[in-house]
Amino acid sequence: MILVLVETGADGAAVTSLETLTFARQLAGRLGTQSVEAMVTGSLEAAATVRDQLAAQGVESVHHAGGPGMDRYSAGAWATALAAVPSDYVMAAGTPRGSEILAHVAARAGTSMAANVVDVVDTDPVTVSRQVMGGAAFEQMRVDGSPTVITVAGHAVEPADAARPSDPAWREFEPELTEADLATAVVRVEEGEADNTSALTGARVVVGAGRGVGGADDFDDLLELTDLLGATLGASRVVTSLGWRPHYEQIGQTGSRISPDVYIACGISGAVQHWAGCQSAKTIVAINTDADAPMVTGADYAIVGDLHEVVPAINEELRRRTAPDAAE
Amino acid sequence: MTNVLICIKRVPEISGEILLSDDQYSIDARHVGYTLSAHDECAIELGVGLAKDTGGHARVLSIGAAGAAEQLRYAVAVGADSATLIEADPEAFGPADVAAAIASEVRQAQMSFELILVGNDAADTGDFQVGVRLAYQLDRPVLTGINTAEIRDATVLARGAGPQGVDVFEIPLPALIAVQEGGVEPRYPSIRGRMKAKRLKIEQKAAPLEPAGSGRVRLTLPEPKPSTVHMLGEGPDAAPALVDVLARSGVLNR
Ligand SMILES: Cc1cc2nc3c(=O)[nH]c(=O)nc-3n(C[C@H](O)[C@H](O)[C@H](O)COP(=O)(O)OP(=O)(O)OC[C@H]3O[C@@H](n4cnc5c(N)ncnc54)[C@H](O)[C@@H]3O)c2cc1C
């Protein structure tokens, strides 16, 4: 059995968890001997939505770990919940929490753990392909021990419903938590930059700013473009580490991974670590003075030129077309 | 007084094309050089600050090739007090081996480290587990994805980005924290720092164990994609063409 940890929020299951369920179902389909079950935890705000999503994914049963101790996040507690359901595979999305919880599962079970897996290439012994170098390369890795512990890379598969929905059995249980499980629980949640991070990962249009912008005081054109498009501003690591923009706007291996309809990269060279964060954008547009920059050669569309000339012209064109008396 | 051990990794400094060794087992970094893993840089900044604030000692530790001395010296140049290099072939050591080797070093070190910091995940292998495994080896509480931390008596108060905001944790010392970029700004080395780093004698040790390995079979690279970029033109004159692209993509819906 493949046990999938499903992260949930006010809107139901996280997209990354739905991807992981799809990944698990496809593997089960190939193996023919495995079923997929899901683990959900805590007070489960959107229980009805989650149930529908899991049914659509064809999940056979759902284990809901509740009770005192499961309401506040603690990696150890969630790992204990997963370990309470014997399985052949334990999977989670390669999110911060998914990675943390599965590391606990693997450390306790004395098994290996493969992070950011994109494919299971063999099952005897279990061998996976997983992202390394922030997704710029792949490692074929043998995953030893039982259960097989795997986090699934974001966008490794598109979330897709099963051919036929299931009517999953729903089991409530209270895991037996230890003091150590609870010692690392979140004590409180403060409002903060995390909200802006989710704005970036959920944005339909992202305007990216790189070193080519020039300085912390040179963002007016880009901010206007962002405004005109109802977009979200993102940045390269150079821009955040020079303190021009806050870190939560960073896109890349050590920033956010975005998947907008359109990404407009301005003055960004396109290092592999930056591509790691933007390659899932549907359409990529680059504005750069260097026609040979990897951001340009890897883009769908590009303008070669100084962004401080090009972006104001785009803004003007946008204003013209969206003006109430535009002759179109 | 809180002594802090900061564990760091030397990684290939790649921003462009990745080359593999002939046997496809490793990354060929001969032409690009090496750097510190990004999260590790923040772990150093955080650890040096915490040690200083409490009158403690900040030591950096790396398991790796002799060349990792370069990254250890860098850490000393930005404030660490001492450095230990456990010389080993980094590719032979999987995450569980690295955790076991660090644990062995912690147990036998003369100094006791109330706080151990690691980077959240290495820029090259991205295993996301050394910190957690090390915590189990040493029977300590562990947090990952932490941006900032402060010592309060016998506890550490730590913050990291969560799905609904900033998650705040408070765990007892001795503890282990995996640090994530974004909370502290790594400083640049001062001239005095560089001088100190140059003179420093790095403590060198042999690996305390035979590694079980990482499970790596080989590395592969994605198919190189030929450029399919559509050039819209040069300079501001190309702006209307770009706006047409935006319109076709359906993002001008107002
Ligand atoms: C471990 C590690 C992790 C990393 N993680 C990340 C990450 O998460 N995200 C990230 O972005 N980077 C990351 N990096 C850094 C990455 O390697 C690059 O250094 C960085 O992305 C470069 O930023 P940039 O493109 O803004 O700057 P540069 O590489 O300096 O590029 C600037 C670009 O702007 C163009 N330009 C200059 N002037 C103008 C102008 N007036 N108009 C138009 N174009 C202009 C130039 O032609 C050039 O292409 C990481 C690096 C390491 C080692």
XYZ file of C-alpha atoms and ligand atoms in Angstrom:
635
model
C 0.000 0.000 0.000
C 1.163 3.511 -0.782
C 0.403 5.933 2.027
C 0.290 9.597 0.966
C 0.496 12.438 3.455
C -2.002 15.077 2.336
C -1.453 18.642 3.523
C -4.681 20.592 3.884
C -5.730 24.186 4.487
C -8.853 26.336 4.424
C -9.381 25.558 0.713
C -8.930 21.802 0.996
C -5.939 19.729 -0.064
C -2.807 21.523 -1.269
C -2.179 21.299 -5.025
C 1.204 19.726 -4.312
C -0.547 16.982 -2.329
C -2.946 16.358 -5.220
C 0.088 16.031 -7.493
C 1.541 13.485 -5.080
C -1.716 11.495 -5.019
C -1.704 11.420 -8.813
C 1.948 10.344 -8.810
C 1.133 7.564 -6.324
C -1.901 6.403 -8.304
C 0.120 6.230 -11.530
C 2.795 4.180 -9.762
C 0.145 1.884 -8.262
C -1.349 1.450 -11.714
C 2.015 0.429 -13.122
C 2.802 -1.966 -10.282
C -0.645 -3.537 -10.155
C -0.104 -4.717 -6.588
C -0.448 -1.480 -4.660
C -3.386 0.610 -3.505
C -3.269 4.276 -2.498
C -4.418 5.486 0.908
C -4.242 8.990 2.327
C -3.342 10.480 5.691
C -4.876 13.769 6.789
C -4.288 15.434 10.128
C -5.619 17.891 12.648
C -8.907 19.741 12.803
C -9.370 19.577 9.010
C -11.117 22.868 8.263
C -12.473 21.871 4.871
C -13.289 18.223 5.573
C -16.045 17.924 2.947
C -13.873 19.411 0.192
C -10.967 17.191 1.146
C -13.185 14.110 1.077
C -14.365 15.005 -2.449
C -10.809 15.682 -3.637
C -9.551 12.372 -2.267
C -12.480 10.506 -3.818
C -11.738 12.165 -7.170
C -8.134 10.966 -6.836
C -9.447 7.418 -6.382
C -8.009 6.977 -2.897
C -9.071 3.700 -1.286
C -9.128 4.830 2.343
C -8.414 7.918 4.360
C -6.797 7.885 7.782
C -7.590 11.005 9.745
C -5.170 11.516 12.631
C -6.938 13.755 15.134
C -7.108 14.400 18.830
C -5.224 16.780 21.074
C -1.672 17.180 19.839
C -2.571 17.000 16.156
C -4.063 20.491 15.918
C -0.762 22.327 16.008
C 1.914 21.373 13.524
C 4.717 19.198 14.830
C 6.781 17.108 12.425
C 7.373 14.394 15.016
C 3.660 14.007 15.732
C 2.771 13.774 12.060
C 5.510 11.211 11.549
C 4.083 9.155 14.414
C 0.674 9.281 12.725
C 2.159 8.013 9.448
C 4.075 5.245 11.175
C 0.843 4.045 12.818
C -0.403 2.876 9.414
C 1.898 0.144 8.040
C 2.656 0.694 4.364
C 5.090 -0.258 1.613
C 5.612 3.327 0.446
C 5.263 6.592 2.343
C 4.974 9.655 0.122
C 4.512 13.367 0.613
C 4.933 16.410 -1.562
C 8.438 17.897 -1.450
C 7.162 20.906 0.503
C 8.944 22.176 3.628
C 6.562 20.189 5.831
C 6.418 17.125 3.615
C 10.226 16.927 3.551
C 10.531 17.469 7.291
C 7.929 14.883 8.288
C 9.271 12.218 5.948
C 12.813 12.811 7.206
C 11.490 11.907 10.661
C 9.764 8.815 9.271
C 12.972 7.680 7.560
C 15.256 8.463 10.495
C 13.032 6.473 12.849
C 12.600 3.530 10.491
C 16.289 3.508 9.601
C 15.480 3.624 5.908
C 16.788 5.934 3.232
C 14.678 8.794 1.942
C 14.632 10.157 -1.589
C 13.753 13.841 -1.872
C 12.109 15.546 -4.845
C 11.454 12.405 -6.845
C 10.138 12.811 -10.382
C 9.868 9.132 -11.342
C 10.153 5.621 -9.962
C 12.301 3.901 -12.571
C 12.561 0.436 -11.008
C 11.065 -1.439 -8.085
C 13.534 -4.272 -7.523
C 15.436 -2.665 -5.906
C 13.410 0.540 -5.739
C 15.253 3.095 -7.852
C 14.023 6.614 -8.426
C 14.977 9.608 -10.486
C 15.046 12.748 -8.392
C 15.977 16.382 -8.775
C 19.404 17.504 -7.634
C 21.141 20.851 -8.198
C 17.794 22.525 -7.655
C 16.261 20.620 -10.539
C 19.006 21.318 -13.074
C 20.148 17.669 -12.936
C 18.733 14.319 -11.873
C 20.074 11.534 -9.738
C 19.147 7.913 -10.164
C 19.038 6.704 -6.597
C 18.427 3.344 -4.967
C 16.012 3.767 -2.067
C 16.755 1.169 0.593
C 14.659 -0.128 3.465
C 10.987 -0.543 4.105
C 8.835 1.447 3.841
C 10.179 3.255 0.779
C 10.200 6.929 1.789
C 9.787 9.434 -1.042
C 8.956 13.107 -1.394
C 7.590 14.046 -4.797
C 8.945 17.125 -6.575
C 6.516 19.929 -7.309
C 5.173 19.747 -10.877
C 6.584 16.214 -11.364
C 3.075 15.346 -12.588
C -0.050 17.368 -13.259
C -2.749 16.628 -10.701
C -5.412 14.565 -12.480
C -8.555 12.841 -11.314
C -8.793 9.070 -11.440
C -10.721 7.505 -14.326
C -13.357 6.541 -11.786
C -13.807 8.269 -8.422
C -13.703 6.117 -5.307
C -15.819 6.055 -2.189
C -12.980 6.035 0.325
C -13.389 4.423 3.730
C -12.817 7.114 6.336
C -11.051 6.100 9.540
C -10.604 8.458 12.476
C -7.802 7.691 14.904
C -5.707 9.297 17.600
C -2.005 8.525 17.272
C -0.142 7.797 20.485
C 2.164 10.775 20.724
C 5.256 11.014 22.876
C 6.502 14.052 24.764
C 9.235 14.448 22.163
C 6.603 14.494 19.392
C 4.926 17.470 21.034
C 8.057 19.375 22.130
C 8.610 20.786 18.649
C 5.027 21.927 18.000
C 4.298 25.391 16.638
C 3.571 27.593 19.658
C 1.916 30.346 17.645
C 1.566 31.664 14.110
C 2.404 35.287 13.433
C 1.292 37.253 10.456
C 4.161 37.867 8.142
C 5.956 37.546 4.919
C 4.641 34.052 4.263
C 1.453 35.614 2.914
C 3.438 37.350 0.214
C 5.199 34.117 -0.669
C 1.875 32.502 -1.394
C 0.925 35.535 -3.505
C 3.976 34.767 -5.633
C 3.426 31.013 -5.937
C -0.252 31.526 -6.759
C 0.139 34.486 -9.146
C -1.122 34.321 -12.758
C 1.417 36.903 -13.865
C 4.828 37.494 -12.301
C 7.225 40.322 -13.144
C 10.789 39.287 -12.256
C 13.536 41.743 -11.408
C 17.248 41.034 -11.681
C 20.520 42.830 -11.213
C 19.862 44.644 -14.491
C 17.359 46.860 -12.655
C 20.377 48.658 -11.278
C 19.530 49.638 -7.716
C 16.994 49.651 -4.907
C 15.565 52.975 -6.104
C 15.093 51.902 -9.698
C 11.975 49.762 -9.355
C 9.309 52.333 -10.275
C 8.819 51.134 -13.874
C 8.635 47.491 -12.837
C 6.235 48.238 -10.000
C 4.016 50.139 -12.398
C 4.070 47.222 -14.837
C 3.217 44.892 -11.973
C 0.337 47.140 -11.055
C -1.009 47.485 -14.595
C -1.051 43.715 -15.036
C -2.359 42.872 -11.574
C 0.852 40.867 -11.312
C 3.177 40.005 -8.426
C 6.794 41.133 -8.273
C 9.520 38.517 -7.987
C 13.307 38.855 -7.868
C 16.593 37.071 -8.436
C 18.862 36.189 -5.538
C 21.255 38.983 -6.429
C 18.409 41.453 -5.945
C 17.404 40.076 -2.543
C 20.926 39.608 -1.261
C 21.820 43.179 -2.197
C 18.820 44.175 -0.110
C 17.007 45.845 -3.027
C 13.932 43.704 -2.394
C 12.848 41.407 0.480
C 13.783 37.730 0.395
C 10.195 36.536 0.187
C 10.114 37.867 -3.366
C 12.983 35.603 -4.418
C 12.325 33.089 -7.170
C 14.541 30.051 -7.537
C 16.173 27.103 -5.866
C 16.252 28.851 -2.490
C 13.221 31.041 -3.122
C 9.717 30.411 -4.429
C 8.851 28.069 -7.269
C 6.310 29.833 -9.398
C 3.948 28.531 -12.078
C 2.162 31.570 -13.524
C 0.575 31.860 -16.962
C 3.147 34.512 -17.822
C 6.547 35.304 -16.330
C 8.269 38.496 -17.480
C 11.946 38.319 -16.468
C 13.593 41.749 -16.570
C 17.357 42.103 -16.280
C 17.789 38.498 -15.123
C 20.569 36.395 -16.641
C 18.838 33.048 -16.039
C 21.224 31.060 -13.832
C 20.216 27.417 -13.280
C 19.188 28.281 -9.723
C 16.814 30.917 -11.067
C 15.408 28.600 -13.727
C 14.734 26.105 -10.932
C 12.064 28.484 -9.686
C 10.473 29.676 -12.929
C 10.591 26.790 -15.378
C 6.963 25.863 -14.692
C 5.685 29.192 -16.031
C 3.501 28.594 -19.103
C 4.894 31.511 -21.086
C 8.228 33.162 -20.354
C 9.157 36.577 -21.670
C 12.667 37.964 -21.167
C 13.796 41.566 -21.381
C 17.568 41.791 -21.413
C 20.372 43.784 -23.006
C 22.198 40.518 -23.748
C 20.625 38.408 -26.491
C 22.732 35.432 -25.413
C 21.691 35.406 -21.748
C 20.264 31.974 -20.793
C 17.070 33.715 -19.657
C 16.642 34.966 -23.226
C 17.626 31.793 -25.074
C 15.408 29.697 -22.825
C 12.412 32.032 -23.017
C 9.395 31.820 -25.309
C 9.599 35.514 -26.229
C 12.249 38.150 -25.734
C 12.993 41.788 -26.241
C 16.636 42.784 -26.428
C 17.103 46.166 -24.855
C 17.490 48.264 -21.746
C 14.643 47.448 -19.398
C 14.461 51.069 -18.308
C 13.504 51.986 -21.876
C 11.458 48.911 -22.734
C 9.328 48.656 -19.580
C 8.066 52.281 -19.680
C 7.070 51.687 -23.304
C 5.148 48.567 -22.294
C 3.450 50.489 -19.520
C 2.421 53.190 -21.932
C 1.063 50.655 -24.392
C -0.878 48.933 -21.611
C -2.352 52.222 -20.433
C -3.292 53.112 -23.992
C -5.036 49.792 -24.630
C -6.911 49.707 -21.368
C -7.998 53.345 -21.439
C -11.812 53.602 -21.513
C -11.806 55.321 -24.921
C -9.290 52.958 -26.496
C -10.203 52.659 -30.160
C -10.358 48.853 -30.271
C 26.792 30.792 27.237
C 25.762 28.852 24.163
C 28.369 27.092 22.085
C 27.217 26.625 18.533
C 28.376 24.034 16.010
C 27.610 25.007 12.433
C 27.798 22.246 9.817
C 28.495 23.419 6.287
C 28.948 21.867 2.854
C 31.194 22.759 -0.060
C 29.216 22.565 -3.313
C 30.004 23.168 -6.985
C 29.514 26.813 -7.948
C 27.402 26.350 -11.009
C 25.168 28.887 -12.632
C 25.254 27.817 -16.258
C 25.746 24.530 -17.999
C 26.322 21.477 -15.813
C 29.006 18.999 -16.832
C 29.162 15.429 -15.605
C 32.231 13.285 -15.001
C 32.982 10.593 -17.571
C 31.422 7.901 -15.396
C 28.278 10.036 -14.965
C 28.617 9.675 -11.212
C 29.595 13.220 -10.274
C 29.378 16.800 -11.299
C 32.519 18.013 -13.001
C 33.272 21.280 -11.232
C 36.846 21.672 -12.424
C 36.013 24.730 -14.486
C 33.600 26.431 -12.136
C 34.984 26.101 -8.636
C 33.146 25.655 -5.377
C 31.074 27.687 -2.984
C 29.010 27.352 0.177
C 25.545 25.920 0.069
C 23.142 28.907 0.262
C 21.314 27.937 3.445
C 24.643 27.152 5.126
C 25.754 30.742 4.640
C 22.733 31.837 6.641
C 23.414 29.150 9.269
C 26.872 30.650 9.742
C 25.495 34.173 10.131
C 22.855 33.024 12.590
C 25.205 30.772 14.577
C 27.985 33.329 14.860
C 25.461 35.891 16.121
C 23.941 33.550 18.699
C 27.328 32.479 20.041
C 28.458 36.075 20.297
C 25.284 37.266 22.021
C 25.670 34.623 24.709
C 29.450 34.754 25.086
C 29.738 31.303 23.532
C 31.982 29.761 20.884
C 31.028 29.242 17.233
C 32.716 26.339 15.474
C 32.228 25.348 11.849
C 32.477 21.745 10.757
C 32.574 20.263 7.301
C 32.762 16.719 6.062
C 34.369 16.717 2.677
C 37.420 16.843 0.509
C 40.546 18.731 1.601
C 39.313 21.645 -0.498
C 36.468 22.254 1.952
C 39.087 24.108 4.015
C 38.322 27.022 1.679
C 34.702 27.176 2.857
C 35.727 26.685 6.497
C 38.137 29.608 6.239
C 35.400 31.710 4.705
C 33.192 30.918 7.702
C 35.980 31.980 10.047
C 36.442 35.179 8.046
C 32.800 36.043 8.713
C 33.034 35.346 12.423
C 33.345 31.678 13.361
C 35.910 31.004 16.119
C 37.277 27.620 15.076
C 36.983 25.063 12.299
C 37.074 21.294 11.969
C 37.437 19.363 8.740
C 36.538 15.697 8.652
C 38.269 14.582 5.525
C 36.194 12.214 3.460
C 35.030 11.639 -0.077
C 31.767 13.558 0.076
C 30.224 11.422 -2.659
C 30.743 8.228 -0.678
C 28.803 9.678 2.240
C 25.012 9.585 2.090
C 22.921 11.800 4.381
C 22.725 9.116 7.083
C 26.528 8.718 6.969
C 27.050 12.465 7.276
C 24.683 12.583 10.264
C 26.470 9.657 11.924
C 29.895 11.204 11.363
C 28.836 14.569 12.798
C 27.195 12.833 15.762
C 30.414 10.959 16.468
C 32.385 14.201 16.338
C 29.920 15.943 18.674
C 30.121 13.108 21.196
C 33.898 13.105 21.347
C 34.559 16.852 21.089
C 36.088 18.507 24.176
C 33.579 21.289 23.917
C 29.851 20.736 24.384
C 27.600 22.338 21.779
C 24.202 23.334 23.103
C 23.074 24.308 19.645
C 23.877 22.636 16.331
C 22.971 24.370 13.084
C 22.894 22.850 9.630
C 21.650 24.210 6.308
C 18.127 23.097 5.481
C 19.227 21.242 2.360
C 22.416 21.149 0.345
C 22.474 23.079 -2.932
C 23.827 20.079 -4.823
C 22.312 16.863 -3.429
C 19.170 18.410 -1.908
C 18.539 15.559 0.514
C 16.505 17.537 3.112
C 17.337 15.152 5.978
C 20.812 15.489 7.510
C 19.565 17.737 10.339
C 16.699 15.453 11.296
C 18.871 12.323 11.180
C 21.555 14.011 13.270
C 18.943 15.010 15.847
C 17.872 11.373 16.224
C 21.494 10.292 16.565
C 21.998 12.782 19.385
C 18.506 12.511 20.855
C 17.804 16.228 20.515
C 14.714 18.155 19.402
C 14.975 19.444 15.838
C 13.343 22.147 13.741
C 13.786 22.661 10.014
C 13.154 25.594 7.684
C 14.117 28.121 10.361
C 14.876 31.724 9.385
C 15.716 33.354 12.721
C 16.408 32.186 16.270
C 17.158 33.644 19.678
C 18.362 32.013 22.862
C 16.184 32.490 25.943
C 17.697 30.900 29.050
C 17.589 27.184 28.369
C 15.410 27.368 25.281
C 15.662 28.555 21.729
C 12.875 30.593 20.177
C 12.806 30.094 16.423
C 10.764 31.343 13.495
C 10.229 29.946 10.023
C 7.783 30.455 7.173
C 4.656 28.335 7.513
C 1.651 27.913 5.237
C -0.432 30.488 7.143
C 2.202 32.939 8.297
C 5.319 32.749 10.402
C 5.490 29.605 12.534
C 7.007 30.238 15.970
C 8.624 27.394 17.910
C 10.212 27.196 21.328
C 12.342 24.162 22.086
C 14.665 23.265 24.949
C 18.441 23.263 24.571
C 20.444 21.281 23.612
C 18.794 21.428 20.222
C 19.322 21.212 16.503
C 18.104 23.632 13.866
C 18.133 23.423 10.075
C 18.430 26.976 8.778
C 16.736 28.317 5.669
C 17.786 31.378 3.658
C 15.676 34.487 4.166
C 15.878 35.506 7.824
C 19.423 36.790 8.205
C 21.709 38.585 5.794
C 25.090 36.896 5.577
C 27.810 39.477 6.009
C 30.869 39.828 3.814
C 34.288 39.072 5.291
C 36.186 42.041 6.712
C 39.917 42.471 6.159
C 40.523 41.555 9.789
C 38.300 38.513 9.330
C 40.288 37.422 6.306
C 43.541 37.776 8.201
C 42.207 35.709 11.072
C 40.972 33.043 8.664
C 44.328 32.886 6.932
C 46.194 32.269 10.171
C 43.698 29.822 11.612
C 44.774 26.236 12.055
C 41.964 23.996 10.910
C 41.550 20.891 13.022
C 41.745 17.954 10.606
C 40.370 14.525 11.325
C 39.775 11.282 9.530
C 36.231 10.052 9.028
C 35.122 8.109 12.109
C 33.189 5.503 10.129
C 32.885 3.600 6.885
C 30.032 5.135 4.917
C 27.070 3.037 3.800
C 26.604 5.301 0.788
C 23.962 7.532 -0.701
C 22.252 5.062 -3.027
C 23.376 7.093 -6.030
C 23.447 5.024 -9.203
C 24.377 7.868 -11.515
C 23.471 11.409 -12.505
C 21.577 12.404 -15.604
C 21.000 15.745 -17.277
C 17.784 16.897 -18.883
C 17.731 16.798 -22.683
C 19.254 20.083 -23.856
C 16.392 22.056 -25.310
C 17.197 23.946 -28.486
C 16.288 27.599 -28.106
C 12.815 28.311 -29.450
C 12.767 31.926 -28.398
C 10.722 34.232 -30.535
C 12.462 37.599 -30.719
C 9.920 40.392 -30.469
C 12.428 43.058 -31.458
C 14.868 45.493 -29.959
C 14.276 48.342 -27.556
C 11.041 50.184 -26.750
C 9.658 49.731 -30.283
C 9.056 46.074 -29.445
C 6.694 46.945 -26.583
C 3.424 46.603 -28.576
C 4.473 43.129 -29.741
C 4.979 42.121 -26.129
C 1.592 43.472 -25.130
C 0.104 41.396 -27.975
C 1.709 38.312 -26.417
C 0.154 39.213 -23.071
C -3.228 39.667 -24.724
C -2.969 36.274 -26.448
C -2.038 34.684 -23.127
C -5.294 35.982 -21.699
C -3.772 37.985 -18.889
C -5.090 41.412 -19.942
C -8.590 40.770 -18.728
C -9.700 44.106 -17.499
C 23.549 27.658 -3.795
C 23.007 28.735 -4.669
C 21.622 28.997 -4.636
C 21.088 30.011 -5.427
N 19.733 30.248 -5.399
C 19.207 31.190 -6.217
C 17.802 31.456 -6.256
O 17.011 30.869 -5.511
N 17.342 32.394 -7.113
C 18.155 33.105 -7.951
O 17.658 33.945 -8.711
N 19.485 32.879 -7.917
C 20.027 31.964 -7.074
N 21.390 31.791 -7.043
C 22.255 32.773 -7.744
C 22.418 32.531 -9.217
O 23.495 31.624 -9.409
C 22.736 33.854 -9.928
O 23.874 34.424 -9.338
C 21.612 34.878 -9.861
O 20.367 34.296 -10.205
C 21.893 36.015 -10.793
O 20.965 37.054 -10.608
P 20.672 38.085 -11.787
O 20.224 37.342 -12.974
O 19.746 39.117 -11.232
O 22.073 38.811 -11.992
P 23.196 38.647 -13.174
O 23.511 37.238 -13.348
O 24.205 39.608 -12.824
O 22.369 39.097 -14.441
C 21.959 40.400 -14.712
C 21.341 40.399 -16.102
O 20.789 41.669 -16.354
C 21.098 42.050 -17.697
N 21.076 43.521 -17.698
C 21.975 44.378 -17.161
N 21.558 45.652 -17.330
C 20.367 45.596 -17.958
C 19.442 46.584 -18.394
N 19.631 47.892 -18.171
N 18.324 46.168 -19.019
C 18.104 44.856 -19.262
N 18.937 43.880 -18.861
C 20.048 44.245 -18.212
C 22.445 41.442 -17.971
O 22.620 41.257 -19.361
C 22.342 40.125 -17.222
O 21.811 39.107 -18.063
C 21.940 30.775 -6.258
C 23.310 30.494 -6.294
C 23.850 29.494 -5.515
C 25.312 29.213 -5.582
